[in-house]
Amino acid sequence: ATRAVTLTTAQGATAMSVTVGIGGTANTAANGGAGGDSIVTHPNFTGINGKGGAGGNVNGAAASGAAVSASAANSGTTTFNGGTGAAGANLSARGGGGGGSSAGTAANGNAGSTPTNTTGGAGGTAPTGGVAGGQGGTGASGPGTNGSPGTAGGGAGGGAGATSSGNNRAGGAGGDGKVTVAWT
């Protein structure tokens, strides 16, 4: 979310509040935690909010993990959403879905890729000014692997690889958000 504002010298001397959203948590055998919002507020202009994305869903007994998109509840003059995470297959020894990329400076983020066999799906590629999503974990007849964490700047973590031996693995944690303040 971006907003260009014009401030007087006195208004520019007033402190602004900046909060950088914390990346969503990785959980074993449970849904991932939602990412925190990145927020800028100032008494002399309407605030800016880059909404954190929802956590990925854990696989159910009869359905693949759902692809989850970033929330559309951003506020700013111009807003873009992060890419969706890919669903993992509800099959034993199958790789996890790739995490979506962050939004860029002029485009929405890119979706992660679905897994192929035991190989985890690739994270969404970074648009200009954005960061990539995490790689999905490897599926295996043994323990499998966790998903890769998302890149700091808003990349989503990759999904966990499925196992056939009852070992629970976690998806990758989401990358922390990013706030940039520029002036002339």
GROMACS .gro file of C-alpha atoms in nm:
model
  184
    1ALA     CA    1   0.000   0.000   0.000
    2THR     CA    2   0.140   0.342  -0.095
    3ARG     CA    3   0.034   0.700  -0.043
    4ALA     CA    4   0.200   1.023  -0.161
    5VAL     CA    5   0.133   1.322   0.064
    6THR     CA    6   0.235   1.689   0.079
    7LEU     CA    7   0.315   1.829   0.422
    8THR     CA    8   0.414   2.175   0.539
    9THR     CA    9   0.746   2.210   0.718
   10ALA     CA   10   0.568   2.217   1.054
   11GLN     CA   11   0.358   1.910   0.969
   12GLY     CA   12   0.669   1.729   0.850
   13ALA     CA   13   0.827   1.788   1.191
   14THR     CA   14   0.544   1.595   1.357
   15ALA     CA   15   0.632   1.236   1.441
   16MET     CA   16   0.475   0.953   1.241
   17SER     CA   17   0.411   0.606   1.376
   18VAL     CA   18   0.551   0.312   1.178
   19THR     CA   19   0.470  -0.054   1.249
   20VAL     CA   20   0.632  -0.331   1.046
   21GLY     CA   21   0.415  -0.644   1.032
   22ILE     CA   22   0.561  -0.959   1.182
   23GLY     CA   23   0.558  -1.269   0.960
   24GLY     CA   24   0.302  -1.541   1.032
   25THR     CA   25   0.413  -1.829   1.252
   26ALA     CA   26   0.480  -2.182   1.133
   27ASN     CA   27   0.280  -2.447   1.316
   28THR     CA   28   0.316  -2.823   1.313
   29ALA     CA   29  -0.003  -3.013   1.219
   30ALA     CA   30  -0.211  -2.693   1.240
   31ASN     CA   31  -0.299  -2.388   1.029
   32GLY     CA   32  -0.024  -2.129   0.992
   33GLY     CA   33  -0.052  -1.798   1.175
   34ALA     CA   34  -0.160  -1.481   0.994
   35GLY     CA   35   0.096  -1.214   0.914
   36GLY     CA   36   0.080  -0.881   1.095
   37ASP     CA   37  -0.020  -0.553   0.930
   38SER     CA   38   0.240  -0.293   0.828
   39ILE     CA   39   0.097   0.047   0.925
   40VAL     CA   40   0.200   0.414   0.893
   41THR     CA   41  -0.001   0.683   1.074
   42HIS     CA   42   0.041   1.061   1.102
   43PRO     CA   43  -0.198   1.326   1.235
   44ASN     CA   44  -0.191   1.519   0.904
   45PHE     CA   45  -0.272   1.248   0.649
   46THR     CA   46  -0.488   0.939   0.614
   47GLY     CA   47  -0.305   0.630   0.732
   48ILE     CA   48  -0.157   0.351   0.524
   49ASN     CA   49  -0.214  -0.018   0.597
   50GLY     CA   50  -0.050  -0.311   0.418
   51LYS     CA   51  -0.258  -0.602   0.545
   52GLY     CA   52  -0.080  -0.924   0.645
   53GLY     CA   53  -0.190  -1.242   0.468
   54ALA     CA   54  -0.377  -1.533   0.624
   55GLY     CA   55  -0.189  -1.848   0.726
   56GLY     CA   56  -0.202  -2.159   0.510
   57ASN     CA   57  -0.446  -2.440   0.593
   58VAL     CA   58  -0.339  -2.775   0.725
   59ASN     CA   59  -0.441  -3.072   0.506
   60GLY     CA   60  -0.766  -3.242   0.602
   61ALA     CA   61  -0.835  -3.614   0.581
   62ALA     CA   62  -1.016  -3.580   0.247
   63ALA     CA   63  -0.900  -3.253   0.095
   64SER     CA   64  -0.582  -3.082  -0.009
   65GLY     CA   65  -0.461  -2.777   0.177
   66ALA     CA   66  -0.638  -2.467   0.050
   67ALA     CA   67  -0.459  -2.198  -0.145
   68VAL     CA   68  -0.477  -1.880   0.066
   69SER     CA   69  -0.454  -1.528  -0.074
   70ALA     CA   70  -0.342  -1.210   0.098
   71SER     CA   71  -0.623  -0.999   0.235
   72ALA     CA   72  -0.764  -0.726   0.012
   73ALA     CA   73  -0.820  -0.495   0.311
   74ASN     CA   74  -0.529  -0.260   0.237
   75SER     CA   75  -0.556   0.118   0.263
   76GLY     CA   76  -0.359   0.362   0.052
   77THR     CA   77  -0.379   0.560  -0.270
   78THR     CA   78  -0.244   0.259  -0.460
   79THR     CA   79  -0.262  -0.099  -0.328
   80PHE     CA   80  -0.148  -0.440  -0.449
   81ASN     CA   81  -0.197  -0.785  -0.293
   82GLY     CA   82   0.051  -1.064  -0.238
   83GLY     CA   83   0.028  -1.384  -0.443
   84THR     CA   84  -0.167  -1.691  -0.336
   85GLY     CA   85  -0.001  -1.993  -0.184
   86ALA     CA   86  -0.038  -2.319  -0.375
   87ALA     CA   87  -0.235  -2.609  -0.229
   88GLY     CA   88  -0.046  -2.923  -0.138
   89ALA     CA   89  -0.176  -3.261  -0.254
   90ASN     CA   90  -0.360  -3.482  -0.006
   91LEU     CA   91  -0.135  -3.775  -0.082
   92SER     CA   92   0.132  -3.935   0.132
   93ALA     CA   93   0.492  -3.856   0.042
   94ARG     CA   94   0.390  -3.552  -0.168
   95GLY     CA   95   0.568  -3.216  -0.158
   96GLY     CA   96   0.413  -2.901  -0.010
   97GLY     CA   97   0.279  -2.608  -0.210
   98GLY     CA   98   0.496  -2.304  -0.274
   99GLY     CA   99   0.425  -1.979  -0.087
  100GLY     CA  100   0.307  -1.669  -0.274
  101SER     CA  101   0.539  -1.375  -0.335
  102SER     CA  102   0.488  -1.033  -0.184
  103ALA     CA  103   0.331  -0.757  -0.387
  104GLY     CA  104   0.564  -0.538  -0.590
  105THR     CA  105   0.584  -0.163  -0.628
  106ALA     CA  106   0.353  -0.170  -0.931
  107ALA     CA  107   0.197  -0.517  -0.945
  108ASN     CA  108   0.027  -0.789  -0.743
  109GLY     CA  109   0.239  -1.077  -0.618
  110ASN     CA  110   0.278  -1.408  -0.800
  111ALA     CA  111   0.128  -1.740  -0.688
  112GLY     CA  112   0.332  -2.031  -0.561
  113SER     CA  113   0.350  -2.352  -0.766
  114THR     CA  114   0.179  -2.682  -0.688
  115PRO     CA  115   0.404  -2.973  -0.593
  116THR     CA  116   0.509  -3.243  -0.837
  117ASN     CA  117   0.548  -3.586  -0.680
  118THR     CA  118   0.785  -3.556  -0.383
  119THR     CA  119   0.931  -3.220  -0.487
  120GLY     CA  120   0.780  -2.917  -0.317
  121GLY     CA  121   0.631  -2.641  -0.531
  122ALA     CA  122   0.839  -2.333  -0.606
  123GLY     CA  123   0.765  -2.009  -0.426
  124GLY     CA  124   0.603  -1.731  -0.628
  125THR     CA  125   0.859  -1.524  -0.818
  126ALA     CA  126   0.917  -1.170  -0.700
  127PRO     CA  127   0.766  -0.884  -0.902
  128THR     CA  128   0.969  -0.563  -0.932
  129GLY     CA  129   1.017  -0.425  -0.581
  130GLY     CA  130   0.887  -0.744  -0.415
  131VAL     CA  131   1.029  -1.064  -0.268
  132ALA     CA  132   0.979  -1.433  -0.350
  133GLY     CA  133   0.771  -1.687  -0.160
  134GLY     CA  134   0.922  -1.991   0.011
  135GLN     CA  135   0.974  -2.333  -0.149
  136GLY     CA  136   0.739  -2.613  -0.043
  137GLY     CA  137   0.890  -2.892   0.167
  138THR     CA  138   0.989  -3.228   0.022
  139GLY     CA  139   0.751  -3.521   0.063
  140ALA     CA  140   0.898  -3.855   0.160
  141SER     CA  141   0.808  -4.204   0.272
  142GLY     CA  142   1.014  -4.116   0.579
  143PRO     CA  143   1.011  -3.788   0.767
  144GLY     CA  144   0.973  -3.531   0.485
  145THR     CA  145   1.080  -3.169   0.537
  146ASN     CA  146   0.936  -2.841   0.659
  147GLY     CA  147   0.847  -2.568   0.410
  148SER     CA  148   1.102  -2.293   0.353
  149PRO     CA  149   1.041  -1.960   0.527
  150GLY     CA  150   0.925  -1.661   0.326
  151THR     CA  151   1.170  -1.384   0.242
  152ALA     CA  152   1.164  -1.075   0.465
  153GLY     CA  153   0.962  -0.807   0.292
  154GLY     CA  154   0.635  -1.004   0.282
  155GLY     CA  155   0.705  -1.338   0.113
  156ALA     CA  156   0.483  -1.628   0.225
  157GLY     CA  157   0.635  -1.947   0.365
  158GLY     CA  158   0.616  -2.272   0.168
  159GLY     CA  159   0.388  -2.559   0.270
  160ALA     CA  160   0.517  -2.862   0.457
  161GLY     CA  161   0.597  -3.183   0.273
  162ALA     CA  162   0.362  -3.474   0.336
  163THR     CA  163   0.492  -3.795   0.491
  164SER     CA  164   0.371  -4.152   0.498
  165SER     CA  165   0.511  -4.233   0.841
  166GLY     CA  166   0.295  -4.006   1.058
  167ASN     CA  167   0.566  -3.746   1.114
  168ASN     CA  168   0.417  -3.398   1.130
  169ARG     CA  169   0.604  -3.117   0.959
  170ALA     CA  170   0.545  -2.741   0.963
  171GLY     CA  171   0.506  -2.497   0.677
  172GLY     CA  172   0.761  -2.218   0.655
  173ALA     CA  173   0.710  -1.903   0.861
  174GLY     CA  174   0.601  -1.596   0.667
  175GLY     CA  175   0.856  -1.322   0.603
  176ASP     CA  176   0.824  -1.001   0.805
  177GLY     CA  177   0.673  -0.702   0.626
  178LYS     CA  178   0.854  -0.391   0.509
  179VAL     CA  179   0.788  -0.017   0.533
  180THR     CA  180   0.975   0.238   0.320
  181VAL     CA  181   0.947   0.613   0.378
  182ALA     CA  182   1.090   0.837   0.104
  183TRP     CA  183   1.083   1.216   0.077
  184THR     CA  184   1.196   1.507  -0.138
   0.00000   0.00000   0.00000
